[in-house]
Short mmCIF file of N, CA and C in Angstrom, two decimals:
data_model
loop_
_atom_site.label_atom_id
_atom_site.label_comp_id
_atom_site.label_asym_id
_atom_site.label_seq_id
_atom_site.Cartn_x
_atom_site.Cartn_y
_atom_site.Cartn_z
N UNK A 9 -41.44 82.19 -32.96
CA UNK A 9 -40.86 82.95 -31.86
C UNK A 9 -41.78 84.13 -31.56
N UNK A 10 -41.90 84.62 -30.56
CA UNK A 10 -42.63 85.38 -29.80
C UNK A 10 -42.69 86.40 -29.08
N UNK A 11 -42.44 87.28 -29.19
CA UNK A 11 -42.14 88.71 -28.85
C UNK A 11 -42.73 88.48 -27.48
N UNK A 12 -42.12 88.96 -26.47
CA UNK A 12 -43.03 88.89 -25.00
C UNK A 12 -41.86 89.82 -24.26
N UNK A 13 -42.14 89.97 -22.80
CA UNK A 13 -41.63 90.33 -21.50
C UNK A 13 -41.23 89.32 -20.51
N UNK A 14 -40.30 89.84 -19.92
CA UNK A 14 -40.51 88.65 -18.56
C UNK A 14 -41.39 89.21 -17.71
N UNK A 15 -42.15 90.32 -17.40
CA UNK A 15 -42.92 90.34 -16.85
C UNK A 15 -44.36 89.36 -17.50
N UNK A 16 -44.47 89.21 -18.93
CA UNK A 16 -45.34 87.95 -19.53
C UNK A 16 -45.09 86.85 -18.98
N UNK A 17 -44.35 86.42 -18.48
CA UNK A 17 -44.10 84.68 -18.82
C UNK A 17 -43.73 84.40 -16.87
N UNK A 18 -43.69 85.53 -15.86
CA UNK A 18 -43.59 84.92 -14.69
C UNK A 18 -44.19 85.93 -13.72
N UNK A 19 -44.26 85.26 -12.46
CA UNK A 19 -44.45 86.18 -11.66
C UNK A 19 -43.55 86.64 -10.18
N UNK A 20 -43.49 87.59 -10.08
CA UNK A 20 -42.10 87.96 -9.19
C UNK A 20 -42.72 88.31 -7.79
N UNK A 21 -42.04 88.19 -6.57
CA UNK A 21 -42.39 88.53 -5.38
C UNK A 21 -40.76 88.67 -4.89
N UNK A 22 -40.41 89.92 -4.04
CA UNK A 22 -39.32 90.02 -3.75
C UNK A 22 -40.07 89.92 -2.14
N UNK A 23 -38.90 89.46 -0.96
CA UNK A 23 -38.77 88.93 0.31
C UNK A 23 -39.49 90.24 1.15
N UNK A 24 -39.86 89.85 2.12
CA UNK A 24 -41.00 90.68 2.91
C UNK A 24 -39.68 91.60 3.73
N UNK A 25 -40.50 93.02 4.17
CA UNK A 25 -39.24 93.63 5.14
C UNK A 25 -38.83 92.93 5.91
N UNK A 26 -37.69 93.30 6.33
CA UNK A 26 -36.69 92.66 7.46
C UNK A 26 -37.81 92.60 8.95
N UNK A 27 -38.16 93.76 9.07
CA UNK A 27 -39.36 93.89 10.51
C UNK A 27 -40.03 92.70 10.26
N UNK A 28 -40.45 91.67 9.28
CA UNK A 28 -41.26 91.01 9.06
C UNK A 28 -40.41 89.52 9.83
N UNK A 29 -39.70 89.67 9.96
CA UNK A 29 -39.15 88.34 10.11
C UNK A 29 -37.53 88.78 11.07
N UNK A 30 -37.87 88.78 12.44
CA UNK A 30 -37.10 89.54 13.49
C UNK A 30 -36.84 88.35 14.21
N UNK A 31 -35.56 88.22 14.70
CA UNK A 31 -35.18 86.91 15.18
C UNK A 31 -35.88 86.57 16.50
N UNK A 32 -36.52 87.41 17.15
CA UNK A 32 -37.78 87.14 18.35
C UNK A 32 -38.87 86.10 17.89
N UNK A 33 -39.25 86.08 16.82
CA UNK A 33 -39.97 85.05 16.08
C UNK A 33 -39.86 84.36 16.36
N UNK A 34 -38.16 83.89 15.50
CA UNK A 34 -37.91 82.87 14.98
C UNK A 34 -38.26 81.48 16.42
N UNK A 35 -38.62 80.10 15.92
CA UNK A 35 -39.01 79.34 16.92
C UNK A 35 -37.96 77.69 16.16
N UNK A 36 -37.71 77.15 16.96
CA UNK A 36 -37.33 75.93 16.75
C UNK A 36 -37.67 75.01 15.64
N UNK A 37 -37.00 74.19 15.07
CA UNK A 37 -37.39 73.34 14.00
C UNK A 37 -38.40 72.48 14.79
N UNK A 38 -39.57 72.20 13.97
CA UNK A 38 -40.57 71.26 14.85
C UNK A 38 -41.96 71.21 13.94
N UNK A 39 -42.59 70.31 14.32
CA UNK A 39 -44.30 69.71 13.25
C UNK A 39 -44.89 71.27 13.15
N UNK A 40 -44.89 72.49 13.84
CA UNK A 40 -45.11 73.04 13.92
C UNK A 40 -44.81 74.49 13.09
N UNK A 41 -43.60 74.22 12.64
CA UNK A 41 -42.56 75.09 12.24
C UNK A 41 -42.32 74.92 10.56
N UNK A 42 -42.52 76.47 10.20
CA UNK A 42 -42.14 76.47 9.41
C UNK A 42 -41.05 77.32 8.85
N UNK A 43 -40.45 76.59 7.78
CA UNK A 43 -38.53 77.14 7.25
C UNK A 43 -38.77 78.33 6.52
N UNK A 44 -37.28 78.75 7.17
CA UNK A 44 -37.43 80.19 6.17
C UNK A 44 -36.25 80.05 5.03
N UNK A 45 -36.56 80.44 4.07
CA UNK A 45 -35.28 80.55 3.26
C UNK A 45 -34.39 81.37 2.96
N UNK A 46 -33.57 81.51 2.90
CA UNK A 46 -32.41 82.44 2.79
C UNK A 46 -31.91 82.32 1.29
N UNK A 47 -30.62 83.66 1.20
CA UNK A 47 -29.46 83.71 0.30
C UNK A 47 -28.59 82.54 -0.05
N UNK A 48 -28.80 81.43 0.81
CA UNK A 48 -27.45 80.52 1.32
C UNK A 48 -28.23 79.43 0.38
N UNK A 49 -29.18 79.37 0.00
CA UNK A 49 -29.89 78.04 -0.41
C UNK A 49 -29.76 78.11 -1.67
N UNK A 50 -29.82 80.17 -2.59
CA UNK A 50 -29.72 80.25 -3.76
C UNK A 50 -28.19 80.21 -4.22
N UNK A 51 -27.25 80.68 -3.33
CA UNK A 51 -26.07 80.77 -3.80
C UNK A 51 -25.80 79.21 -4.28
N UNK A 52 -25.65 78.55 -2.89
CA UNK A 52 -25.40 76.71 -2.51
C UNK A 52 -26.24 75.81 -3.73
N UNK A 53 -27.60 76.40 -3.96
CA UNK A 53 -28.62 75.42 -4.32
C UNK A 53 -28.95 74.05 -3.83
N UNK A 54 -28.78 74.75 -2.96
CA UNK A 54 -29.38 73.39 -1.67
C UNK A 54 -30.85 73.89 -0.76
N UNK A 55 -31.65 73.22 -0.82
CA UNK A 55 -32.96 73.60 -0.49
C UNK A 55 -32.76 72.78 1.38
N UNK A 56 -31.81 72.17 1.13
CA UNK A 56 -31.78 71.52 2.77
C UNK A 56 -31.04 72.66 3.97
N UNK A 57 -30.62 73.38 3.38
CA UNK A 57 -29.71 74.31 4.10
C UNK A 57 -31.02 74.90 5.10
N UNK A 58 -30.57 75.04 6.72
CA UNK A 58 -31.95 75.51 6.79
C UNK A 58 -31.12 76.31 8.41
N UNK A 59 -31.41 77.44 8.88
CA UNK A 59 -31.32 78.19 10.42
C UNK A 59 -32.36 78.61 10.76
N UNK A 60 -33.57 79.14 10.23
CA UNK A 60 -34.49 79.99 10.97
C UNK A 60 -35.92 79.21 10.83
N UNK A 61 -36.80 79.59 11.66
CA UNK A 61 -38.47 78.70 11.35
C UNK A 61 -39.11 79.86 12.29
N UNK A 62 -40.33 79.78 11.67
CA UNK A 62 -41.35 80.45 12.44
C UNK A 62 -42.57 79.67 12.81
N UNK A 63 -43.51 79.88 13.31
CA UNK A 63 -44.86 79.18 13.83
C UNK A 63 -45.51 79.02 12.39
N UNK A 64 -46.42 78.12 12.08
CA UNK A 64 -47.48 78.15 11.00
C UNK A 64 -48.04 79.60 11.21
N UNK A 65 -48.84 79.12 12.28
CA UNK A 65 -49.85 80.92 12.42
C UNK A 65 -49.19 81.87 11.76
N UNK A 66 -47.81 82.20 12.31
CA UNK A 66 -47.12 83.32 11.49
C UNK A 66 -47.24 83.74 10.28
N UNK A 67 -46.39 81.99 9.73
CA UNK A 67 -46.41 82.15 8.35
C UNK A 67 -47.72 82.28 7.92
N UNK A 68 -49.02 82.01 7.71
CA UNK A 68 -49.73 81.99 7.51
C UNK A 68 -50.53 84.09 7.29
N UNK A 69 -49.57 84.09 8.32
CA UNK A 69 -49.36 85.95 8.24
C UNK A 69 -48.51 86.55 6.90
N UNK A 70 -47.90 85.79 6.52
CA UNK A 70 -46.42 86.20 5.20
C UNK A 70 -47.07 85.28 4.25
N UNK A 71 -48.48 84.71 4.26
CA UNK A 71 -48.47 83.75 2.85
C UNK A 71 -48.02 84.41 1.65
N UNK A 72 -48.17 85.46 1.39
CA UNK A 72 -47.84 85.71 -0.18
C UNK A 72 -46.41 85.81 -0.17
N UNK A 73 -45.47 85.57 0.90
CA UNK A 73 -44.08 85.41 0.85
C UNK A 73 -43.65 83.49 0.40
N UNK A 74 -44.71 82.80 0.54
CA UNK A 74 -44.66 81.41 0.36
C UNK A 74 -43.73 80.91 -1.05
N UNK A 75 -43.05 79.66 -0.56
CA UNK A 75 -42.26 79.52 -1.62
C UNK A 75 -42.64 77.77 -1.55
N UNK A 76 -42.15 77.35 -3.16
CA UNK A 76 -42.90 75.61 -2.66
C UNK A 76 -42.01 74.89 -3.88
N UNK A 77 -41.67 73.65 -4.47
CA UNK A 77 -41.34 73.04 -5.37
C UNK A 77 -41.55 73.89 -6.85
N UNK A 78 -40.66 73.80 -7.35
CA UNK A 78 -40.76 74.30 -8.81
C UNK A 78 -40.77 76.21 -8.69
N UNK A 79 -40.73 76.77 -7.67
CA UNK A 79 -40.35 77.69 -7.57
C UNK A 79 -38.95 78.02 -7.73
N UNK A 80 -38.88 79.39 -8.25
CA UNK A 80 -37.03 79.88 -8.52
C UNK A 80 -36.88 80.76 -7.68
N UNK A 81 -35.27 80.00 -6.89
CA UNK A 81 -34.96 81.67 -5.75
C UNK A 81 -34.43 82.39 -6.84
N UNK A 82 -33.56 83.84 -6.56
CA UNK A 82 -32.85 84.50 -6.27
C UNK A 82 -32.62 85.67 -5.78
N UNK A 83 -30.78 85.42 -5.66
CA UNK A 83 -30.38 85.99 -4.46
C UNK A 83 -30.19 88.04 -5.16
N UNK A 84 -30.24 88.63 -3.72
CA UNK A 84 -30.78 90.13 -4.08
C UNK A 84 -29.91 90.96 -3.34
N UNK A 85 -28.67 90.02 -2.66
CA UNK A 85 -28.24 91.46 -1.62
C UNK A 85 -26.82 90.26 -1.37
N UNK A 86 -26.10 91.16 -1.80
CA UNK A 86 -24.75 90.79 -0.88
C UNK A 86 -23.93 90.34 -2.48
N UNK A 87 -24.20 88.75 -3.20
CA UNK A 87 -24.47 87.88 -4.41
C UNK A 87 -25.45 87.79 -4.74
N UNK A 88 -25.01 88.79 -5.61
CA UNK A 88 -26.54 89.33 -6.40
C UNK A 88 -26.98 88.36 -7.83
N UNK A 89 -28.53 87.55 -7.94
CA UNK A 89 -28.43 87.54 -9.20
C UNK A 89 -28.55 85.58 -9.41
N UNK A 90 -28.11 84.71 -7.90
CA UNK A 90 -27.77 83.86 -8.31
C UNK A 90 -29.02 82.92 -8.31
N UNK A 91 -29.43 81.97 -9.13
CA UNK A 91 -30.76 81.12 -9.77
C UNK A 91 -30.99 79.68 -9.03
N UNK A 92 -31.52 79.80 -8.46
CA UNK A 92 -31.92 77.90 -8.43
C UNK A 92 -33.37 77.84 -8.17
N UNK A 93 -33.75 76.73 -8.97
CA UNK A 93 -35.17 75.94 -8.82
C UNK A 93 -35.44 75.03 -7.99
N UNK A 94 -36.39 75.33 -6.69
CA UNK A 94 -36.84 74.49 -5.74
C UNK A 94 -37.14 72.93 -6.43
N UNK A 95 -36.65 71.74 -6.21
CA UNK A 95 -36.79 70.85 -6.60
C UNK A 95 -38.08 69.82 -5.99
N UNK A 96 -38.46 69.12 -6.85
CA UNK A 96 -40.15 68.54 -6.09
C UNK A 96 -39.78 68.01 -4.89
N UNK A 97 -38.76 67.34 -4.20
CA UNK A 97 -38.75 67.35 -2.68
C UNK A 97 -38.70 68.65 -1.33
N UNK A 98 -38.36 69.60 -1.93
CA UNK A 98 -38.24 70.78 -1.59
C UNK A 98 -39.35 71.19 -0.31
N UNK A 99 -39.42 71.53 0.81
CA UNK A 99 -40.28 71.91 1.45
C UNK A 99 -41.13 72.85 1.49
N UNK A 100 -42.36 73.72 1.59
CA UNK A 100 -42.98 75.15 1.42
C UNK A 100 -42.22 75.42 2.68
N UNK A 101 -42.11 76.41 2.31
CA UNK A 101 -41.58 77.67 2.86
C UNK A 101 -41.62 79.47 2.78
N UNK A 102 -40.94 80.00 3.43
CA UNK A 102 -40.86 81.47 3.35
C UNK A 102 -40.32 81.82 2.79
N UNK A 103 -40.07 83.15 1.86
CA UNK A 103 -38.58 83.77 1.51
C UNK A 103 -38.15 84.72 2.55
N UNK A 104 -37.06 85.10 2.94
CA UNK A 104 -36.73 86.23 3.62
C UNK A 104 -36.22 87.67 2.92
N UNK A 105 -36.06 88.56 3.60
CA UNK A 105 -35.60 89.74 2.44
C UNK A 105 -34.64 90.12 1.27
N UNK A 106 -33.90 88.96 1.56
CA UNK A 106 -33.16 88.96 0.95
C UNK A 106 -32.98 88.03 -0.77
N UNK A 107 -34.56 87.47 -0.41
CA UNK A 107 -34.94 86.74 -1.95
C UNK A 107 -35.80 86.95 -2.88
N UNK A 108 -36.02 86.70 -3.71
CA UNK A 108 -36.83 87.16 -4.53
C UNK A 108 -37.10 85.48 -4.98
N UNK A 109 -38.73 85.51 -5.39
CA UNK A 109 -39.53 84.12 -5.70
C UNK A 109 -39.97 84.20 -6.97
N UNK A 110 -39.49 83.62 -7.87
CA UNK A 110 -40.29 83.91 -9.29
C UNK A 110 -41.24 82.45 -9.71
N UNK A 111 -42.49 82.81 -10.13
CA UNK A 111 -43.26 81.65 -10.65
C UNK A 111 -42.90 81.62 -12.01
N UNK A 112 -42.72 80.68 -12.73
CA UNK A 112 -42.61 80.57 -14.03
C UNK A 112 -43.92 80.25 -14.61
N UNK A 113 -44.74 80.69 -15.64
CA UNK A 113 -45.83 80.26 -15.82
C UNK A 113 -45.46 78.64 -17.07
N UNK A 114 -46.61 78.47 -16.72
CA UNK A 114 -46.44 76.91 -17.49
C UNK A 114 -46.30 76.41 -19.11
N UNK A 115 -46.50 77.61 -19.48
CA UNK A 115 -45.77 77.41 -21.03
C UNK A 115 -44.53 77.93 -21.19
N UNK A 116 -43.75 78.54 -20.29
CA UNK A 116 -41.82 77.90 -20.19
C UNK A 116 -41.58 77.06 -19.47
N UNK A 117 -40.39 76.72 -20.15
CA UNK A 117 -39.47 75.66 -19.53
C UNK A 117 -38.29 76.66 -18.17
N UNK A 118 -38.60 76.52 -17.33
CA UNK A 118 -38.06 77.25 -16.23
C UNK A 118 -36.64 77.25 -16.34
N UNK A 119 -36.02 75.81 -16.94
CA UNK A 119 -35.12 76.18 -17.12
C UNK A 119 -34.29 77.25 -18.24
N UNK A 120 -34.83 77.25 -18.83
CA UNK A 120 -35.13 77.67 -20.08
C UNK A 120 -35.22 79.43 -19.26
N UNK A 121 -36.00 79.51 -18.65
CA UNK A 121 -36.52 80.91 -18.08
C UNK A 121 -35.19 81.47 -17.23
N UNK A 122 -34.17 80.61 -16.70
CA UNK A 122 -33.45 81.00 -15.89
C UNK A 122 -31.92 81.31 -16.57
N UNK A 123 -31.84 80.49 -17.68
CA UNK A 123 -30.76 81.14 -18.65
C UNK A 123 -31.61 82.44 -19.23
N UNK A 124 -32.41 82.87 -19.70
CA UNK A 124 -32.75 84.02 -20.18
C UNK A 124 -32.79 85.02 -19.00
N UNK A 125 -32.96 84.79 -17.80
CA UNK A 125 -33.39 85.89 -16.69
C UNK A 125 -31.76 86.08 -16.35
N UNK A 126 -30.89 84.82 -16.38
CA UNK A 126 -29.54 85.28 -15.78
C UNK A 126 -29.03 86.01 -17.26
N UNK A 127 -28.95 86.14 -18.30
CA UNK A 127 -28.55 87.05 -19.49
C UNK A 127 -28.82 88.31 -19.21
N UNK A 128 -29.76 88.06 -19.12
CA UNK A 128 -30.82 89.76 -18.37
C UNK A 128 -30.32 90.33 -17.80
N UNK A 129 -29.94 89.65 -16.47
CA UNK A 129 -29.23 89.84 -15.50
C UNK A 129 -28.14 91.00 -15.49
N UNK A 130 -27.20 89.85 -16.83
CA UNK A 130 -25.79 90.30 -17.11
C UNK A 130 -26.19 91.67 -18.26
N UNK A 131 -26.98 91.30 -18.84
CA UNK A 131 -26.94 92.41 -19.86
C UNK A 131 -27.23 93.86 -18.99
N UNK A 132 -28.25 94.13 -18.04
CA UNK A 132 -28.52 94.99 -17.48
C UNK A 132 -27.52 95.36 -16.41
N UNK A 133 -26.75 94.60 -15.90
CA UNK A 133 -25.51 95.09 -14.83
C UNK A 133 -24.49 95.52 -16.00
N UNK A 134 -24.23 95.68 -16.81
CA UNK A 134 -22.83 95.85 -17.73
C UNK A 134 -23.74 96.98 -18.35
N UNK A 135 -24.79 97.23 -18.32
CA UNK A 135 -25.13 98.34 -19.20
C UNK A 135 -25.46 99.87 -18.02
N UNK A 136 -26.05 99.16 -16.63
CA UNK A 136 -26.15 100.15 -16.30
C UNK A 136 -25.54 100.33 -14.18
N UNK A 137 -24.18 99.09 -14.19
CA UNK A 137 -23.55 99.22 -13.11
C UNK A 137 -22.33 100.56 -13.53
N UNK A 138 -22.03 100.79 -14.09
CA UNK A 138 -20.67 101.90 -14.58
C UNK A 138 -19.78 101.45 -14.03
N UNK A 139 -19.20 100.39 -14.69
CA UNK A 139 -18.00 99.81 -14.31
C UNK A 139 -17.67 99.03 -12.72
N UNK A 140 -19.25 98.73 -12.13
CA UNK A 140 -19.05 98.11 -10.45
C UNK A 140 -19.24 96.46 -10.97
N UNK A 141 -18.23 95.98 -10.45
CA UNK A 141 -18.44 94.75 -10.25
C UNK A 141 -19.25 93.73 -9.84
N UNK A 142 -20.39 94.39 -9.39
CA UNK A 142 -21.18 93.75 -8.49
C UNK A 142 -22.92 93.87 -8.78
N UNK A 143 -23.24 92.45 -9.44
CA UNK A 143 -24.55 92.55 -10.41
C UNK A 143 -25.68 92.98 -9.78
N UNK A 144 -26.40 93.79 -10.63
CA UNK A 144 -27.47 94.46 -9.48
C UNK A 144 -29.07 93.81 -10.36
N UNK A 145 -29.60 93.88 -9.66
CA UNK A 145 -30.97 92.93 -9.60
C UNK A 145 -31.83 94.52 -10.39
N UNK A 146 -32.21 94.19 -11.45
CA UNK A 146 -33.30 95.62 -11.84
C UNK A 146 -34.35 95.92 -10.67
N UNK A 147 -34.94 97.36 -10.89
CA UNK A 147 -36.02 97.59 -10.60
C UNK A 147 -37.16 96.33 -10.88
N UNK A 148 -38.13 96.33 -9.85
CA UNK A 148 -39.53 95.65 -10.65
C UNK A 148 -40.16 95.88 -12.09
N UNK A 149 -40.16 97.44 -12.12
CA UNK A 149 -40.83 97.61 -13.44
C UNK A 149 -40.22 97.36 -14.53
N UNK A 150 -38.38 97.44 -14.10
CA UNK A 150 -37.53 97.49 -15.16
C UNK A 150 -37.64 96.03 -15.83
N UNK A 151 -37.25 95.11 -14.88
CA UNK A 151 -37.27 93.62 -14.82
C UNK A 151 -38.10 93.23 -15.62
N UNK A 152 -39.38 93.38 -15.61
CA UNK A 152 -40.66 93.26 -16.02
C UNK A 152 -41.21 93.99 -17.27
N UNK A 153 -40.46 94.74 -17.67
CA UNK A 153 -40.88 95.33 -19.21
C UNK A 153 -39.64 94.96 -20.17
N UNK A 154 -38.41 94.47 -19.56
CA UNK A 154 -37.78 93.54 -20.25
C UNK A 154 -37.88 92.90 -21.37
N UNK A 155 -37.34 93.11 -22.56
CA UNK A 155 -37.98 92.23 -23.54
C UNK A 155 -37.11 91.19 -23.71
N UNK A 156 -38.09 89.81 -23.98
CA UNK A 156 -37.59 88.43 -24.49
C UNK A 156 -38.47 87.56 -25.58
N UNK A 157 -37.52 86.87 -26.78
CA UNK A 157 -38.41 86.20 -27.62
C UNK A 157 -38.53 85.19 -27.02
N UNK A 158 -39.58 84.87 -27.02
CA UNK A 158 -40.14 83.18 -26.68
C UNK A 158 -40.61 82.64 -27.40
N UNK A 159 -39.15 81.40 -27.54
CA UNK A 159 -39.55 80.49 -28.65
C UNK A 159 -40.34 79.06 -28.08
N UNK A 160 -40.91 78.52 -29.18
CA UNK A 160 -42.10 77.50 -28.96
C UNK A 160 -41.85 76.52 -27.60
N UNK A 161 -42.67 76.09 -26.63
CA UNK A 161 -42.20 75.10 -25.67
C UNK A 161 -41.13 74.01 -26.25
N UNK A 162 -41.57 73.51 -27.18
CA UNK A 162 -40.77 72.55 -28.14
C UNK A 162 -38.97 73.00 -28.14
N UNK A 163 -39.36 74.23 -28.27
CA UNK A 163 -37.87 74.89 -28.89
C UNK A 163 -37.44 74.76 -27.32
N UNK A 164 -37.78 75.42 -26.42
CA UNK A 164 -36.85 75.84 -25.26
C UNK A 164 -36.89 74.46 -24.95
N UNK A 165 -37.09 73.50 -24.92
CA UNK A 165 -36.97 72.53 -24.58
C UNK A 165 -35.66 71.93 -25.16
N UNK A 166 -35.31 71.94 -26.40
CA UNK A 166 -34.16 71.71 -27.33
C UNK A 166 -32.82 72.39 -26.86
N UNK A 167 -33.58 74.02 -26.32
CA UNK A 167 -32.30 74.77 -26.25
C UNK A 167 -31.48 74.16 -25.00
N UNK A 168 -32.44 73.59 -23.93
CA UNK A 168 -32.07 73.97 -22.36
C UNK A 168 -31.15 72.48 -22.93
N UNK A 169 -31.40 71.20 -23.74
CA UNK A 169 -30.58 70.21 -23.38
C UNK A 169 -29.23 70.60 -24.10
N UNK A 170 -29.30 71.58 -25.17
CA UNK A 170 -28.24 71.92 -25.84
C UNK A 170 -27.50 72.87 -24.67
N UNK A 171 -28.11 73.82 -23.83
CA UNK A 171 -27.23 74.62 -23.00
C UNK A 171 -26.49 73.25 -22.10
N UNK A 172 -27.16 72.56 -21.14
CA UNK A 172 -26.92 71.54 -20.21
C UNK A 172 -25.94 70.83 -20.98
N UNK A 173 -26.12 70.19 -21.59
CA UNK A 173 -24.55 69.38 -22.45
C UNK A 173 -23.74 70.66 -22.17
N UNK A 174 -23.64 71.68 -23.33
CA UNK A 174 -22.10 72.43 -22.81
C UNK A 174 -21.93 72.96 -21.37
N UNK A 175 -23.10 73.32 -20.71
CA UNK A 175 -22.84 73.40 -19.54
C UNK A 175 -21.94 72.11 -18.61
N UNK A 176 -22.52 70.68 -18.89
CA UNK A 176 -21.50 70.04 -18.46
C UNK A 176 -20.26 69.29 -19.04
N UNK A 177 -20.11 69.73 -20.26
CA UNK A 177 -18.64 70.04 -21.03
C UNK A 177 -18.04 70.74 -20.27
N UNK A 178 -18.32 71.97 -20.23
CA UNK A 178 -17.60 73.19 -19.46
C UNK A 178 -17.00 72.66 -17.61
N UNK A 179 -17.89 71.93 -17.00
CA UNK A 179 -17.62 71.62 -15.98
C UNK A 179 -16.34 70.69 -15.82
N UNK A 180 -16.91 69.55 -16.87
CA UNK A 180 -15.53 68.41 -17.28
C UNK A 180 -14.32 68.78 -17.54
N UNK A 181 -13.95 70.16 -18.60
CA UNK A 181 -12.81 71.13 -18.74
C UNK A 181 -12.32 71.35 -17.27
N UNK A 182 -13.11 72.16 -16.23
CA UNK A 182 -12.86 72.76 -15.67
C UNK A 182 -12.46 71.72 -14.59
N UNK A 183 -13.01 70.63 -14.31
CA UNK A 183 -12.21 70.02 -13.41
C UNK A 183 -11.07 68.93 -13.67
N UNK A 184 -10.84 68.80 -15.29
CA UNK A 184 -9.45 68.32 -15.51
C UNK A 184 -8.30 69.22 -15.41
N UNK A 185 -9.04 70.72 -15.77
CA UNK A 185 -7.20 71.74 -15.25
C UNK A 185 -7.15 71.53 -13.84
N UNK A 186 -8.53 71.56 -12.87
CA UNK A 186 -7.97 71.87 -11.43
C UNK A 186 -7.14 70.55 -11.18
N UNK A 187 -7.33 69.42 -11.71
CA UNK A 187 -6.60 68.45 -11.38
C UNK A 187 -5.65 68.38 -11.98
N UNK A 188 -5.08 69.10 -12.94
CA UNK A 188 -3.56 69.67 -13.78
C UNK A 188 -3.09 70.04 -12.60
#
């Protein structure tokens, strides 16, 4: 195990200003066009969810806002906090201000990276919301000097199928009471 940061193990880009992406832009879905992503895709985790596009040229103006397969949203304003991984059909795209893009570097298991970043998450809203309900996304620097052990690829690999089973235990519970 491995003493590290999450600023070690990924790299973060939060969504370009709002001025950056003004609905005068925005242009029609078309060969031309490219998607922007929103809050709605990280909450949903649906990468098909789609309202806004801009011109290539544009985007090509916001590249370092670029988002692509195997990338992780999350959401930063409104539902704060929530995780999903662009899946390999997934289109490139934009983030908008309201997301934040994390690269996982290639010796984690992303999934693996996204139960530790949502702990984080929780540990840092309960330590320093004062009693608000409503999870707040750290600072950059804070985020990023974060400490996490990182255990061997091998290991997170073990952990994520051990989380995923109870994760879908937990689901199976949960939809035999709603059907109680």
């Amino acid at each position: 195990m491995i003493s590290s940061s999450f600023g070690e193990v990924a790299d973060y880009k939060k969504g370009p200003f709002g001025s950056a992406l003004k609905k005068e832009i925005f242009v029609p879905k078309g060969n031309n066009a490219v998607k922007i992503y929103e809050q709605q895709n990280a909450i949903n985790k649906d990468w098909k969810l789609e309202r806004y596009f801009v011109t290539r040229d544009y985007a090509d103006k916001l590249k370092g806002f670029e988002v692509k397969a195997g990338d992780v949203l999350v959401s930063c304003a409104g539902t704060i906090g929530e995780l999903y991984i662009l899946p390999a059909e997934a289109e490139t795209g934009l983030i908008n201000q309201a997301l934040m893009r994390i690269r996982v570097h290639d010796d984690v298991n992303q999934t693996w990276f996204c139960y530790a970043f949502n702990n984080m998450i929780k540990h840092f809203s309960n330590k320093y919301s004062n009693g608000s309900a409503i999870k707040n996304i750290p600072p950059f620097a804070d985020l990023k000097s974060y400490c996490l052990m990182l255990p061997p690829y091998d290991e997170q690999n073990k952990i994520v199928d051990m989380l995923l089973k109870i994760d879908a235990k937990i689901e199976t519970q949960n939809k035999i009471i709603e059907d109680l």
